[in-house]
Coordinates of C-alpha atoms in Angstrom, one line a residue:
X1 CA -0.2 0.2 0.0
X2 CA 1.1 3.6 -1.2
X3 CA 1.8 6.1 1.3
X4 CA -0.9 8.8 0.9
X5 CA -1.5 12.5 1.8
X6 CA -5.1 14.3 0.7
X7 CA -4.1 18.2 0.9
X8 CA -7.3 20.0 1.3
X9 CA -7.4 23.7 1.8
X10 CA -10.4 25.9 4.2
X11 CA -10.2 28.0 0.6
X12 CA -8.5 29.1 -2.6
X13 CA -5.0 30.9 -2.8
X14 CA -4.0 29.4 0.2
X15 CA -1.1 27.4 -1.2
X16 CA -2.3 23.6 -2.3
X17 CA -0.4 23.5 -5.4
X18 CA 2.8 25.2 -3.6
X19 CA 2.8 22.1 -0.8
X20 CA 1.6 19.8 -2.9
X21 CA 5.0 20.5 -4.9
X22 CA 6.9 20.7 -1.9
X23 CA 5.5 16.9 -0.5
X24 CA 6.6 15.7 -4.0
X25 CA 9.9 17.1 -4.0
X26 CA 10.8 15.9 -0.9
X27 CA 9.5 12.4 -0.8
X28 CA 10.9 11.9 -4.1
X29 CA 14.5 12.1 -2.0
X30 CA 12.9 8.9 0.5
X31 CA 10.8 7.0 -1.5
X32 CA 11.6 7.2 -5.4
X33 CA 8.6 6.0 -6.7
X34 CA 6.0 9.0 -6.2
X35 CA 2.4 9.6 -7.7
X36 CA -0.4 12.6 -7.8
X37 CA -3.5 12.6 -8.7
X38 CA -6.0 15.8 -8.6
X39 CA -9.4 13.5 -8.3
X40 CA -12.2 16.5 -9.6
X41 CA -10.2 18.8 -11.5
X42 CA -11.8 22.3 -12.5
X43 CA -9.2 23.7 -14.6
X44 CA -9.4 21.7 -17.9
X45 CA -6.4 21.7 -20.1
X46 CA -4.9 18.8 -22.6
X47 CA -1.5 17.2 -22.1
X48 CA -0.1 14.9 -25.0
X49 CA -3.7 14.1 -26.0
X50 CA -5.1 13.7 -22.5
X51 CA -7.8 16.1 -20.9
X52 CA -6.6 16.5 -17.5
X53 CA -6.7 19.6 -14.9
X54 CA -3.8 22.1 -15.4
X55 CA -2.5 20.8 -11.9
X56 CA -2.3 17.5 -13.0
X57 CA -0.6 18.4 -16.1
X58 CA 2.0 20.7 -14.0
X59 CA 2.8 17.4 -11.7
X60 CA 3.9 15.1 -14.6
X61 CA 5.8 17.6 -16.5
X62 CA 7.7 18.4 -13.1
X63 CA 8.4 14.9 -11.4
X64 CA 8.0 13.0 -15.0
X65 CA 4.8 11.2 -14.1
X66 CA 3.4 11.3 -18.0
X67 CA 3.5 7.2 -18.1
X68 CA 0.5 7.8 -15.2
X69 CA -1.2 10.6 -16.9
X70 CA -4.7 8.5 -17.7
X71 CA -5.1 8.2 -13.8
X72 CA -4.0 11.4 -12.5
X73 CA -7.3 13.5 -12.9
X74 CA -10.1 11.0 -13.5
X75 CA -12.9 13.8 -13.3
X76 CA -12.2 17.2 -15.2
X77 CA -15.1 19.6 -14.5
X78 CA -16.0 21.4 -17.6
X79 CA -17.5 24.8 -17.3
X80 CA -22.0 22.9 -18.3
X81 CA -20.9 20.0 -15.7
X82 CA -22.9 21.8 -12.9
X83 CA -26.1 22.3 -14.9
X84 CA -25.6 18.6 -16.5
X85 CA -25.4 17.1 -13.1
X86 CA -28.5 19.0 -12.3
X87 CA -30.3 18.1 -15.5
X88 CA -29.2 14.5 -14.6
X89 CA -27.6 14.1 -17.7
X90 CA -24.2 12.8 -15.7
X91 CA -23.6 9.5 -14.5
X92 CA -22.7 10.6 -10.6
X93 CA -21.9 7.0 -9.2
X94 CA -19.7 6.5 -12.5
X95 CA -17.7 9.6 -11.6
X96 CA -16.6 8.2 -8.3
X97 CA -15.7 4.3 -9.4
X98 CA -13.7 6.7 -12.0
X99 CA -11.6 7.6 -9.2
X100 CA -11.5 4.6 -7.2
X101 CA -9.9 2.9 -10.4
X102 CA -7.3 5.3 -11.4
X103 CA -6.2 5.8 -7.4
X104 CA -6.0 1.9 -7.9
X105 CA -3.7 2.0 -10.9
X106 CA -1.3 4.7 -9.1
X107 CA -1.3 2.3 -5.9
X108 CA 0.3 -0.7 -8.2
X109 CA 3.9 1.3 -8.8
X110 CA 3.3 4.2 -6.2
X111 CA 5.0 4.4 -2.6
X112 CA 3.8 8.2 -1.9
X113 CA 0.8 9.7 -3.6
X114 CA -0.3 13.3 -3.0
X115 CA -4.2 13.8 -3.4
X116 CA -4.7 17.4 -4.4
X117 CA -8.3 18.7 -3.4
X118 CA -10.2 21.7 -5.3
X119 CA -11.2 25.0 -4.0
X120 CA -12.5 24.8 -0.4
X121 CA -13.5 21.5 1.3
X122 CA -17.2 21.6 -0.3
X123 CA -16.2 21.8 -3.9
X124 CA -17.7 19.0 -5.9
X125 CA -20.5 18.7 -3.8
X126 CA -22.9 18.8 -6.9
X127 CA -21.3 15.8 -8.4
X128 CA -21.3 14.3 -4.4
X129 CA -17.6 14.2 -4.9
X130 CA -16.7 17.3 -2.3
X131 CA -12.9 17.5 -1.2
X132 CA -14.3 15.7 2.0
X133 CA -15.9 12.3 0.7
X134 CA -13.3 12.1 -2.0
X135 CA -10.7 11.5 1.1
X136 CA -13.2 9.1 2.7
X137 CA -13.6 7.6 -0.5
X138 CA -9.7 7.0 -0.8
X139 CA -9.2 6.2 2.6
X140 CA -6.6 8.9 2.7
X141 CA -5.3 11.1 5.6
X142 CA -5.9 14.8 5.1
X143 CA -3.6 17.4 5.8
X144 CA -5.7 20.6 6.0
X145 CA -4.0 24.1 4.6
X146 CA -4.9 27.3 6.2
X147 CA -3.6 30.9 6.0
X148 CA -1.9 32.6 8.2
X149 CA -3.3 34.5 11.2
X150 CA -4.5 33.2 14.6
X151 CA -8.3 34.0 15.4
X152 CA -9.3 33.3 11.6
X153 CA -7.3 30.6 11.2
X154 CA -9.1 28.9 14.5
X155 CA -12.8 29.8 13.2
X156 CA -12.3 28.7 9.4
X157 CA -10.8 25.6 10.6
X158 CA -13.5 25.1 12.9
X159 CA -16.3 25.3 10.3
X160 CA -13.8 23.3 7.4
X161 CA -13.1 20.3 9.3
X162 CA -17.0 19.7 10.3
X163 CA -17.2 18.7 7.0
X164 CA -14.6 16.4 7.1
X165 CA -15.8 14.9 10.2
X166 CA -19.5 14.6 8.8
X167 CA -17.9 12.2 5.8
X168 CA -15.6 10.4 8.3
X169 CA -12.3 11.3 6.7
X170 CA -9.5 11.5 9.0
X171 CA -8.1 15.3 9.3
X172 CA -4.7 14.5 10.8
X173 CA -2.4 17.6 10.4
X174 CA -3.4 21.2 10.2
X175 CA -0.3 23.2 7.9
X176 CA -0.4 26.9 8.5
X177 CA 1.0 28.0 5.4
X178 CA 2.1 32.1 4.3
X179 CA 2.7 32.9 7.7
X180 CA 4.5 36.5 8.8
X181 CA 8.3 35.6 9.8
X182 CA 8.5 37.9 12.2
X183 CA 5.2 36.3 14.2
X184 CA 5.9 32.0 13.2
X185 CA 7.2 31.0 15.9
X186 CA 4.2 33.0 18.4
X187 CA 1.6 32.0 16.1
X188 CA 2.4 28.6 16.2
X189 CA 2.7 28.5 19.8
X190 CA -0.7 29.9 20.2
X191 CA -2.2 27.7 17.6
X192 CA -0.8 24.7 19.5
X193 CA -2.4 25.8 22.5
X194 CA -5.5 26.2 20.9
X195 CA -5.9 23.3 19.2
X196 CA -4.6 21.7 22.0
X197 CA -6.8 18.0 22.8
X198 CA -7.9 18.3 18.6
X199 CA -7.2 14.9 16.7
X200 CA -4.9 16.5 14.4
X201 CA -1.4 18.1 15.0
X202 CA -0.3 22.0 13.7
X203 CA 2.4 21.8 10.9
X204 CA 3.9 25.5 10.1
X205 CA 4.2 26.1 6.6
X206 CA 6.0 28.4 4.5
X207 CA 6.4 31.9 5.1
X208 CA 4.7 34.6 3.3
X209 CA 6.5 34.8 0.2
X210 CA 4.9 37.6 -2.4
X211 CA 7.4 36.7 -5.3
X212 CA 5.2 33.2 -5.2
X213 CA 1.8 34.9 -6.1
X214 CA 3.7 37.3 -8.2
X215 CA 3.5 36.6 -12.3
X216 CA 6.8 36.3 -15.1
X217 CA 6.9 38.4 -18.2
X218 CA 5.8 35.1 -19.7
X219 CA 2.4 34.8 -17.7
X220 CA 1.7 38.5 -18.6
X221 CA 1.8 37.6 -22.5
X222 CA -0.7 34.9 -21.9
X223 CA -2.7 36.8 -19.9
X224 CA -2.5 40.2 -22.2
X225 CA -2.5 37.4 -25.4
X226 CA 0.4 39.5 -27.1
X227 CA 3.8 38.3 -27.8
X228 CA 6.8 39.3 -26.1
X229 CA 9.2 41.7 -27.9
X230 CA 12.8 42.9 -26.9
X231 CA 14.5 40.2 -25.4
X232 CA 12.3 37.2 -25.0
X233 CA 15.1 35.4 -22.8
X234 CA 13.6 36.9 -20.0
X235 CA 10.3 35.6 -20.3
X236 CA 10.6 33.6 -17.4
X237 CA 11.5 36.7 -15.3
X238 CA 9.0 37.6 -12.4
X239 CA 7.8 40.7 -12.1
X240 CA 8.1 41.9 -8.3
X241 CA 5.9 45.3 -8.7
X242 CA 3.9 46.8 -11.6
X243 CA 3.6 50.7 -11.7
X244 CA 2.3 53.2 -13.8
X245 CA 4.5 55.5 -15.4
X246 CA 2.3 58.8 -14.7
X247 CA 4.2 61.3 -13.4
X248 CA 7.5 62.8 -14.5
X249 CA 9.9 61.0 -16.3
X250 CA 12.2 61.9 -13.5
X251 CA 9.6 61.1 -10.9
X252 CA 9.1 57.6 -12.7
X253 CA 12.5 57.1 -12.4
X254 CA 13.0 57.8 -9.0
X255 CA 9.9 56.0 -8.2
X256 CA 11.1 52.4 -9.5
X257 CA 11.1 49.2 -7.2
X258 CA 13.2 45.8 -7.9
X259 CA 12.0 43.9 -11.1
X260 CA 9.3 46.8 -11.9
X261 CA 7.0 46.5 -15.1
X262 CA 6.2 49.8 -16.2
X263 CA 2.8 51.0 -17.7
X264 CA 3.4 53.8 -20.2
X265 CA 1.4 55.5 -22.6
X266 CA 3.1 55.4 -26.5
X267 CA 2.8 59.3 -26.4
X268 CA 5.3 59.7 -23.3
X269 CA 8.4 59.6 -25.6
X270 CA 10.7 61.2 -23.1
X271 CA 9.7 58.6 -20.7
X272 CA 9.9 55.3 -23.3
X273 CA 13.5 56.4 -24.1
X274 CA 14.7 56.9 -20.6
X275 CA 13.4 53.6 -19.5
X276 CA 14.7 51.9 -22.3
X277 CA 18.3 53.5 -22.0
X278 CA 18.4 52.8 -18.3
X279 CA 17.2 49.1 -18.9
X280 CA 21.0 48.9 -20.8
X281 CA 23.1 50.3 -17.6
X282 CA 23.7 47.3 -15.2
X283 CA 22.8 49.3 -12.1
X284 CA 19.1 49.7 -13.5
X285 CA 18.6 46.1 -15.3
X286 CA 17.7 44.5 -11.6
X287 CA 15.0 47.5 -11.3
X288 CA 13.2 47.1 -14.7
X289 CA 11.5 43.6 -15.8
X290 CA 10.1 45.6 -19.4
X291 CA 7.5 47.9 -20.6
X292 CA 3.5 47.5 -21.2
X293 CA 3.1 50.6 -23.9
X294 CA -0.7 51.3 -24.0
X295 CA -2.8 53.6 -26.6
X296 CA -4.0 53.8 -30.0
X297 CA -1.5 56.4 -30.9
X298 CA 1.4 55.1 -32.6
X299 CA 4.9 55.4 -30.9
X300 CA 7.1 57.5 -32.7
X301 CA 9.4 56.0 -34.7
X302 CA 12.9 57.2 -33.0
X303 CA 11.3 56.2 -30.0
X304 CA 10.4 53.0 -31.5
X305 CA 14.2 52.4 -33.2
X306 CA 15.9 53.1 -29.6
X307 CA 13.4 50.7 -28.1
X308 CA 13.8 47.9 -30.1
X309 CA 17.8 48.6 -30.4
X310 CA 17.9 48.6 -25.9
X311 CA 16.2 45.0 -26.0
X312 CA 13.9 45.8 -23.3
X313 CA 11.2 43.4 -22.9
X314 CA 8.2 45.0 -23.9
X315 CA 4.3 44.5 -24.7
X316 CA 2.6 46.7 -27.3
X317 CA -1.4 46.9 -26.2
X318 CA -4.4 48.9 -27.5
X319 CA -6.4 49.3 -24.5
X320 CA -5.7 52.0 -21.7
X321 CA -3.6 51.8 -19.1
X322 CA -6.1 52.0 -16.4
X323 CA -7.5 48.7 -17.8
X324 CA -3.8 47.1 -18.4
X325 CA -3.0 47.8 -14.9
X326 CA -6.3 46.2 -13.6
X327 CA -5.8 43.2 -15.6
X328 CA -2.7 42.3 -14.5
X329 CA -2.8 43.1 -10.6
X330 CA -6.1 41.7 -10.5
X331 CA -4.7 37.9 -12.0
X332 CA -3.9 35.2 -9.8
X333 CA -0.8 34.2 -10.7
X334 CA -0.8 30.3 -10.7
X335 CA 2.4 28.3 -11.2
X336 CA 2.9 26.6 -14.3
X337 CA 6.0 24.0 -15.5
X338 CA 7.9 27.3 -17.1
X339 CA 8.0 28.7 -14.2
X340 CA 11.6 27.5 -13.5
X341 CA 12.5 30.2 -11.1
X342 CA 9.5 30.0 -8.8
X343 CA 9.9 26.1 -8.8
X344 CA 13.6 26.2 -7.8
X345 CA 12.3 28.3 -4.8
X346 CA 9.6 26.5 -3.6
X347 CA 12.3 23.4 -3.6
X348 CA 14.2 25.8 -1.5
X349 CA 11.6 26.6 0.8
X350 CA 10.7 23.0 1.1
X351 CA 13.8 21.8 2.3
X352 CA 14.2 24.8 4.3
X353 CA 11.0 25.3 6.3
X354 CA 8.7 21.4 5.9
X355 CA 10.1 18.4 8.1
X356 CA 9.0 16.0 5.6
X357 CA 10.1 13.1 8.1
X358 CA 7.7 14.6 10.8
X359 CA 5.2 14.9 7.9
X360 CA 5.5 11.1 6.9
X361 CA 5.7 9.6 10.3
X362 CA 2.3 11.8 11.2
X363 CA 0.6 9.8 7.8
X364 CA 2.3 6.4 8.5
X365 CA 0.1 6.6 11.9

């Protein structure tokens, strides 16, 4: 029998995929034969001709699990799936059987399997496949993820663990993620005391790292559906700040922060030329990730030549600066197999922050 962990979370964007990546990375060092399943996949994609969830595709590519593609994402949810389920057009018991059959295949050749839930614990209830029900179905002990904090963590977990108790699933560990480093030890001490006597252990996760949620230039290209011009080798560069170049040229340059993506209208010739020239200076290269040139007015010929000669990465968009800023800053950047910088950071953080032997022992009981 394979060791198995069901990774659930109290809500979206808590870090399920990051923790799943970390567990598989550390498990691969100890077990070798690791596996992954996203039983209910709400983010459809296609990998090697097989429809599957994006998280399953990510794990397959990062950990070389492509031989298991048929079993890693047994139920993929599409935009019309909910309506079809309510209309009685989907055989719900067959979906559960599909999950069980796929997991049985994974167990045949894996020593350690991470099962990643979807969204909050109740996601999938319309298909009779909530996170809690799937965990019980697979007899997989649960690692529940929560965001940082104190009172909010206690209140949220009281509500979310109730569904798992109702289904008879075993919540064995609570991993508190996105902790503020200066409050980490104090927060974990209080939470351990608050949950004393509960049937689960409290585990410290990652400290809050905004860079893990920040987009790369490649992500912005996909988001805006625009080609990246200039130095395309920077496509994997992570953007730490998005700034609107609305002030004077001098003021904008003074306000530059680490790895900034600057949004500048096409008529701001002086600012565009200045940023393009600064990008070529070694002391400014870490500050300037690239440009988004907005507006319908054409860029002047001489300015365009200077931009092209500088090789600064840039996008050319017709939308207004305000609309583009909103699109970029409101986007939730999910990790892809191309985000090698983020993946390397996650591996490093996992080895630094996660006590895998302690987690492994807890889930072996």
